[in-house]
PDB file of C-alpha atoms in Angstrom:
ATOM      1  CA  MET A 194       0.000   0.000   0.000  1.00  0.00           C
ATOM      2  CA  LEU A 195       2.650   2.530   0.996  1.00  0.00           C
ATOM      3  CA  GLU A 196       4.609   2.208  -2.233  1.00  0.00           C
ATOM      4  CA  LYS A 197       1.472   3.242  -4.163  1.00  0.00           C
ATOM      5  CA  LEU A 198       1.383   6.481  -2.164  1.00  0.00           C
ATOM      6  CA  MET A 199       5.014   7.352  -2.790  1.00  0.00           C
ATOM      7  CA  PRO A 200       5.880  10.190  -5.172  1.00  0.00           C
ATOM      8  CA  LYS A 201       8.344   9.370  -7.926  1.00  0.00           C
ATOM      9  CA  SER A 202      11.055  11.485  -6.299  1.00  0.00           C
ATOM     10  CA  ASP A 203      13.555   9.515  -4.237  1.00  0.00           C
ATOM     11  CA  GLU A 204      15.231  12.604  -2.809  1.00  0.00           C
ATOM     12  CA  PHE A 205      14.044  12.142   0.765  1.00  0.00           C
ATOM     13  CA  PHE A 206      15.096   8.499   0.738  1.00  0.00           C
ATOM     14  CA  ASP A 207      18.472   9.562  -0.626  1.00  0.00           C
ATOM     15  CA  ASP A 208      18.730  11.983   2.297  1.00  0.00           C
ATOM     16  CA  PHE A 209      17.854   9.250   4.794  1.00  0.00           C
ATOM     17  CA  ASP A 210      20.429   6.913   3.261  1.00  0.00           C
ATOM     18  CA  ALA A 211      23.128   9.602   3.292  1.00  0.00           C
ATOM     19  CA  GLN A 212      22.364  10.457   6.914  1.00  0.00           C
ATOM     20  CA  CYS A 213      22.554   6.823   7.956  1.00  0.00           C
ATOM     21  CA  ALA A 214      25.825   6.266   6.098  1.00  0.00           C
ATOM     22  CA  ARG A 215      27.435   9.167   7.952  1.00  0.00           C
ATOM     23  CA  THR A 216      26.018   7.942  11.252  1.00  0.00           C
ATOM     24  CA  VAL A 217      27.433   4.444  10.798  1.00  0.00           C
ATOM     25  CA  GLU A 218      30.775   5.957   9.804  1.00  0.00           C
ATOM     26  CA  GLY A 219      30.809   8.107  12.941  1.00  0.00           C
ATOM     27  CA  ALA A 220      29.924   5.202  15.230  1.00  0.00           C
ATOM     28  CA  LYS A 221      32.672   3.085  13.701  1.00  0.00           C
ATOM     29  CA  LEU A 222      35.211   5.873  14.210  1.00  0.00           C
ATOM     30  CA  LEU A 223      34.246   6.186  17.882  1.00  0.00           C
ATOM     31  CA  HIS A 224      34.455   2.441  18.444  1.00  0.00           C
ATOM     32  CA  ALA A 225      37.817   2.227  16.667  1.00  0.00           C
ATOM     33  CA  LEU A 226      39.171   5.043  18.824  1.00  0.00           C
ATOM     34  CA  LEU A 227      38.030   3.471  22.081  1.00  0.00           C
ATOM     35  CA  ALA A 228      39.260   0.022  21.031  1.00  0.00           C
ATOM     36  CA  ASP A 229      42.701   1.333  20.007  1.00  0.00           C
ATOM     37  CA  TYR A 230      43.221   4.469  22.052  1.00  0.00           C
ATOM     38  CA  ARG A 231      45.883   6.563  20.329  1.00  0.00           C
ATOM     39  CA  ASP A 232      46.267   9.651  18.138  1.00  0.00           C
ATOM     40  CA  VAL A 233      43.177  11.035  19.854  1.00  0.00           C
ATOM     41  CA  PRO A 234      43.127  14.636  18.493  1.00  0.00           C
ATOM     42  CA  THR A 235      43.376  13.519  14.858  1.00  0.00           C
ATOM     43  CA  ARG A 236      40.740  10.825  15.190  1.00  0.00           C
ATOM     44  CA  VAL A 237      38.348  13.052  17.120  1.00  0.00           C
ATOM     45  CA  GLN A 238      38.713  15.643  14.365  1.00  0.00           C
ATOM     46  CA  ALA A 239      37.936  12.983  11.759  1.00  0.00           C
ATOM     47  CA  LEU A 240      34.688  12.192  13.534  1.00  0.00           C
ATOM     48  CA  LYS A 241      33.887  15.892  13.813  1.00  0.00           C
ATOM     49  CA  ASP A 242      34.329  16.185  10.046  1.00  0.00           C
ATOM     50  CA  VAL A 243      31.893  13.323   9.526  1.00  0.00           C
ATOM     51  CA  GLU A 244      29.406  14.990  11.864  1.00  0.00           C
ATOM     52  CA  HIS A 245      29.710  18.236   9.897  1.00  0.00           C
ATOM     53  CA  LYS A 246      28.964  16.404   6.653  1.00  0.00           C
ATOM     54  CA  GLY A 247      25.981  14.770   8.330  1.00  0.00           C
ATOM     55  CA  ASP A 248      24.699  18.202   9.372  1.00  0.00           C
ATOM     56  CA  GLU A 249      24.921  19.371   5.769  1.00  0.00           C
ATOM     57  CA  VAL A 250      22.782  16.446   4.645  1.00  0.00           C
ATOM     58  CA  THR A 251      20.254  17.129   7.404  1.00  0.00           C
ATOM     59  CA  HIS A 252      19.997  20.848   6.630  1.00  0.00           C
ATOM     60  CA  ALA A 253      19.472  20.143   2.931  1.00  0.00           C
ATOM     61  CA  ALA A 254      16.761  17.623   3.803  1.00  0.00           C
ATOM     62  CA  PHE A 255      14.972  20.103   6.085  1.00  0.00           C
ATOM     63  CA  ASN A 256      15.062  22.705   3.314  1.00  0.00           C
ATOM     64  CA  ARG A 257      13.590  20.173   0.913  1.00  0.00           C
ATOM     65  CA  LEU A 258      10.869  19.351   3.431  1.00  0.00           C
ATOM     66  CA  HIS A 259       9.816  23.009   3.577  1.00  0.00           C
ATOM     67  CA  GLN A 260       9.895  23.462  -0.192  1.00  0.00           C
ATOM     68  CA  GLN A 261       8.483  20.229  -1.590  1.00  0.00           C
ATOM     69  CA  PHE A 262       4.716  19.927  -1.778  1.00  0.00           C
ATOM     70  CA  ILE A 263       4.522  16.122  -2.066  1.00  0.00           C
ATOM     71  CA  THR A 264       6.360  14.016   0.497  1.00  0.00           C
ATOM     72  CA  PRO A 265       6.723  10.215   0.786  1.00  0.00           C
ATOM     73  CA  PHE A 266       4.853  10.147   4.094  1.00  0.00           C
ATOM     74  CA  ASP A 267       3.703  12.498   6.837  1.00  0.00           C
ATOM     75  CA  ARG A 268       5.830  15.644   7.131  1.00  0.00           C
ATOM     76  CA  ALA A 269       6.001  15.437  10.909  1.00  0.00           C
ATOM     77  CA  GLN A 270       7.268  11.861  10.681  1.00  0.00           C
ATOM     78  CA  ILE A 271       9.903  12.875   8.126  1.00  0.00           C
ATOM     79  CA  HIS A 272      11.029  15.761  10.328  1.00  0.00           C
ATOM     80  CA  THR A 273      11.251  13.520  13.389  1.00  0.00           C
ATOM     81  CA  LEU A 274      13.101  10.810  11.499  1.00  0.00           C
ATOM     82  CA  LEU A 275      15.651  13.281  10.130  1.00  0.00           C
ATOM     83  CA  SER A 276      16.104  14.830  13.579  1.00  0.00           C
ATOM     84  CA  ARG A 277      16.620  11.561  15.408  1.00  0.00           C
ATOM     85  CA  ILE A 278      19.138  10.216  12.930  1.00  0.00           C
ATOM     86  CA  ASP A 279      20.976  13.532  13.215  1.00  0.00           C
ATOM     87  CA  ASP A 280      20.871  13.268  17.018  1.00  0.00           C
ATOM     88  CA  VAL A 281      22.640   9.892  16.921  1.00  0.00           C
ATOM     89  CA  LEU A 282      25.616  11.341  15.070  1.00  0.00           C
ATOM     90  CA  ASP A 283      25.642  14.499  17.217  1.00  0.00           C
ATOM     91  CA  LEU A 284      25.815  12.422  20.393  1.00  0.00           C
ATOM     92  CA  THR A 285      28.505  10.183  18.934  1.00  0.00           C
ATOM     93  CA  ASN A 286      30.584  13.230  18.113  1.00  0.00           C
ATOM     94  CA  ALA A 287      29.942  14.705  21.560  1.00  0.00           C
ATOM     95  CA  ALA A 288      31.224  11.543  23.239  1.00  0.00           C
ATOM     96  CA  ALA A 289      34.402  11.612  21.165  1.00  0.00           C
ATOM     97  CA  ALA A 290      34.910  15.320  21.854  1.00  0.00           C
ATOM     98  CA  ARG A 291      34.727  14.686  25.604  1.00  0.00           C
ATOM     99  CA  LEU A 292      37.624  12.244  25.319  1.00  0.00           C
ATOM    100  CA  LEU A 293      39.736  15.100  24.008  1.00  0.00           C
ATOM    101  CA  TYR A 294      38.384  17.951  26.136  1.00  0.00           C
ATOM    102  CA  TYR A 295      38.601  15.955  29.344  1.00  0.00           C
ATOM    103  CA  GLU A 296      42.121  14.747  28.491  1.00  0.00           C
ATOM    104  CA  ILE A 297      41.184  11.103  28.914  1.00  0.00           C
ATOM    105  CA  GLU A 298      44.427   9.144  28.907  1.00  0.00           C
ATOM    106  CA  THR A 299      43.199   5.575  28.484  1.00  0.00           C
ATOM    107  CA  SER A 300      40.018   3.905  27.305  1.00  0.00           C
ATOM    108  CA  ARG A 301      37.745   1.660  29.347  1.00  0.00           C
ATOM    109  CA  PRO A 302      36.304  -1.697  28.222  1.00  0.00           C
ATOM    110  CA  ASP A 303      32.732  -0.693  29.043  1.00  0.00           C
ATOM    111  CA  ALA A 304      32.987   2.406  26.873  1.00  0.00           C
ATOM    112  CA  THR A 305      34.315   0.266  24.036  1.00  0.00           C
ATOM    113  CA  GLU A 306      31.430  -2.167  24.458  1.00  0.00           C
ATOM    114  CA  LEU A 307      28.887   0.649  24.447  1.00  0.00           C
ATOM    115  CA  ALA A 308      30.439   1.960  21.243  1.00  0.00           C
ATOM    116  CA  ARG A 309      30.296  -1.534  19.708  1.00  0.00           C
ATOM    117  CA  LEU A 310      26.589  -1.751  20.466  1.00  0.00           C
ATOM    118  CA  LEU A 311      26.154   1.710  18.957  1.00  0.00           C
ATOM    119  CA  VAL A 312      27.796   0.522  15.735  1.00  0.00           C
ATOM    120  CA  LEU A 313      25.408  -2.431  15.578  1.00  0.00           C
ATOM    121  CA  SER A 314      22.466  -0.142  16.284  1.00  0.00           C
ATOM    122  CA  THR A 315      23.398   2.358  13.572  1.00  0.00           C
ATOM    123  CA  GLN A 316      23.925  -0.437  11.062  1.00  0.00           C
ATOM    124  CA  LYS A 317      20.496  -1.846  11.838  1.00  0.00           C
ATOM    125  CA  VAL A 318      19.002   1.652  11.581  1.00  0.00           C
ATOM    126  CA  GLN A 319      20.650   1.993   8.176  1.00  0.00           C
ATOM    127  CA  GLU A 320      19.088  -1.297   7.122  1.00  0.00           C
ATOM    128  CA  VAL A 321      15.523  -0.534   8.185  1.00  0.00           C
ATOM    129  CA  VAL A 322      15.624   3.050   6.931  1.00  0.00           C
ATOM    130  CA  ALA A 323      16.771   1.819   3.519  1.00  0.00           C
ATOM    131  CA  ALA A 324      13.865  -0.625   3.496  1.00  0.00           C
ATOM    132  CA  LEU A 325      11.426   2.288   3.726  1.00  0.00           C
ATOM    133  CA  ARG A 326      12.128   3.071   0.076  1.00  0.00           C
ATOM    134  CA  LEU A 327      10.092   0.056  -1.019  1.00  0.00           C
ATOM    135  CA  ILE A 328       7.971  -1.463   1.703  1.00  0.00           C
ATOM    136  CA  LYS A 329       7.331  -4.937   0.372  1.00  0.00           C
ATOM    137  CA  LYS A 330       8.205  -6.814   3.534  1.00  0.00           C
ATOM    138  CA  PRO A 331       6.826  -4.802   6.471  1.00  0.00           C
ATOM    139  CA  GLU A 332       7.311  -7.756   8.811  1.00  0.00           C
ATOM    140  CA  GLN A 333      11.038  -7.706   8.052  1.00  0.00           C
ATOM    141  CA  ILE A 334      11.232  -3.975   8.772  1.00  0.00           C
ATOM    142  CA  LEU A 335       9.356  -4.362  12.042  1.00  0.00           C
ATOM    143  CA  ALA A 336      11.650  -7.227  13.022  1.00  0.00           C
ATOM    144  CA  GLY A 337      14.630  -4.957  12.381  1.00  0.00           C
ATOM    145  CA  CYS A 338      13.074  -2.280  14.585  1.00  0.00           C
ATOM    146  CA  MET A 339      12.721  -4.876  17.342  1.00  0.00           C
ATOM    147  CA  GLU A 340      16.420  -5.748  17.007  1.00  0.00           C
ATOM    148  CA  ILE A 341      17.283  -2.070  17.489  1.00  0.00           C
ATOM    149  CA  LYS A 342      15.247  -2.060  20.688  1.00  0.00           C
ATOM    150  CA  HIS A 343      17.031  -5.187  21.923  1.00  0.00           C
ATOM    151  CA  LEU A 344      20.395  -3.507  21.278  1.00  0.00           C
ATOM    152  CA  GLU A 345      19.239  -0.464  23.249  1.00  0.00           C
ATOM    153  CA  THR A 346      18.317  -2.745  26.146  1.00  0.00           C
ATOM    154  CA  GLN A 347      21.781  -4.296  26.002  1.00  0.00           C
ATOM    155  CA  ALA A 348      23.328  -0.821  26.060  1.00  0.00           C
ATOM    156  CA  ASP A 349      21.278   0.014  29.173  1.00  0.00           C
ATOM    157  CA  GLU A 350      22.647  -3.079  30.878  1.00  0.00           C
ATOM    158  CA  VAL A 351      26.236  -2.280  29.879  1.00  0.00           C
ATOM    159  CA  LEU A 352      25.802   1.269  31.174  1.00  0.00           C
ATOM    160  CA  ARG A 353      24.532   0.116  34.552  1.00  0.00           C
ATOM    161  CA  ALA A 354      27.211  -2.543  34.954  1.00  0.00           C
ATOM    162  CA  GLY A 355      29.892  -0.185  33.678  1.00  0.00           C
ATOM    163  CA  MET A 356      28.965   2.488  36.176  1.00  0.00           C
ATOM    164  CA  GLY A 357      29.129  -0.090  38.935  1.00  0.00           C
ATOM    165  CA  ARG A 358      32.612  -1.121  37.885  1.00  0.00           C
ATOM    166  CA  LEU A 359      33.636   2.520  37.559  1.00  0.00           C
ATOM    167  CA  PHE A 360      32.626   3.316  41.136  1.00  0.00           C
ATOM    168  CA  LYS A 361      34.487   0.233  42.385  1.00  0.00           C
ATOM    169  CA  SER A 362      37.611   0.943  40.347  1.00  0.00           C
ATOM    170  CA  GLY A 363      39.200   3.279  42.850  1.00  0.00           C
ATOM    171  CA  VAL A 364      39.652   6.118  40.371  1.00  0.00           C
ATOM    172  CA  ASP A 365      39.187   9.671  41.607  1.00  0.00           C
ATOM    173  CA  THR A 366      35.787  11.380  41.668  1.00  0.00           C
ATOM    174  CA  LEU A 367      36.575  13.740  38.792  1.00  0.00           C
ATOM    175  CA  THR A 368      37.468  10.806  36.532  1.00  0.00           C
ATOM    176  CA  ILE A 369      34.215   9.088  37.475  1.00  0.00           C
ATOM    177  CA  ILE A 370      32.269  12.223  36.527  1.00  0.00           C
ATOM    178  CA  LYS A 371      34.054  12.456  33.179  1.00  0.00           C
ATOM    179  CA  TRP A 372      33.440   8.832  32.265  1.00  0.00           C
ATOM    180  CA  LYS A 373      29.833   8.912  33.445  1.00  0.00           C
ATOM    181  CA  GLU A 374      29.126  11.687  30.970  1.00  0.00           C
ATOM    182  CA  ILE A 375      30.852   9.814  28.147  1.00  0.00           C
ATOM    183  CA  TYR A 376      28.985   6.597  28.949  1.00  0.00           C
ATOM    184  CA  ASP A 377      25.700   8.501  29.080  1.00  0.00           C
ATOM    185  CA  LEU A 378      26.303  10.165  25.706  1.00  0.00           C
ATOM    186  CA  ILE A 379      26.989   6.857  23.962  1.00  0.00           C
ATOM    187  CA  GLU A 380      24.039   5.135  25.614  1.00  0.00           C
ATOM    188  CA  THR A 381      21.766   8.053  24.734  1.00  0.00           C
ATOM    189  CA  ALA A 382      22.849   7.662  21.120  1.00  0.00           C
ATOM    190  CA  THR A 383      21.482   4.118  21.227  1.00  0.00           C
ATOM    191  CA  ASP A 384      18.275   5.557  22.730  1.00  0.00           C
ATOM    192  CA  LYS A 385      17.982   7.795  19.678  1.00  0.00           C
ATOM    193  CA  CYS A 386      18.408   4.738  17.459  1.00  0.00           C
ATOM    194  CA  GLN A 387      15.395   3.284  19.221  1.00  0.00           C
ATOM    195  CA  GLY A 388      13.636   6.568  18.554  1.00  0.00           C
ATOM    196  CA  VAL A 389      14.304   6.097  14.845  1.00  0.00           C
ATOM    197  CA  ALA A 390      12.842   2.599  15.086  1.00  0.00           C
ATOM    198  CA  ASN A 391       9.715   3.974  16.756  1.00  0.00           C
ATOM    199  CA  VAL A 392       9.145   6.432  13.909  1.00  0.00           C
ATOM    200  CA  ILE A 393       9.646   3.725  11.293  1.00  0.00           C
ATOM    201  CA  GLU A 394       7.218   1.425  13.083  1.00  0.00           C
ATOM    202  CA  GLY A 395       4.636   4.171  12.946  1.00  0.00           C
ATOM    203  CA  VAL A 396       5.129   4.712   9.221  1.00  0.00           C
ATOM    204  CA  VAL A 397       4.939   1.003   8.441  1.00  0.00           C
ATOM    205  CA  LEU A 398       1.909   0.324  10.605  1.00  0.00           C
ATOM    206  CA  GLU A 399       0.011   3.299   9.192  1.00  0.00           C
ATOM    207  CA  HIS A 400       0.667   2.592   5.521  1.00  0.00           C
ATOM    208  CA  SER A 401       1.413  -1.090   4.982  1.00  0.00           C
TER     209      SER A 401
END
């Protein structure tokens, strides 16, 4: 049903795909940095560059949304979807920036694991967002959305356990505060991935 309602233009879907590609790239850069903690300023800058490119895609998409009369689905849903994908990359970049600003000297396994789950989440987001272009298997899309939610649950568990280990580690209070913020930023990025899944579920359920 939904594909019959789609305009011929694929521009919005191209925007979604471009956003997701940048988001996956950013998540991978963060995970690689935390897994192999060296050359921090250069690698943080690389992620910042990716985030800037993602912003350019998002701004162009918002402009298109205001100018184009026919849209693939509800304008509010498009706006929310664009915003939440953008939020994922913004939070990823913010986490990396904190590593530099706070002069973090070594990584922590729980941060690396959170970043790994974020990579998986962004890849799954990329998959289900791409499937919106031609909704022929809504059950498959909804299953992908459920996987994103499971990954977010895993990230919650890693965050809680990681904070417990952090408090027991014997590090000073200031270090705990720094890492808590970094953990929270990465975990919140996975929350935003779930937010993307929620929007997609709404689109699929309304139009399939």
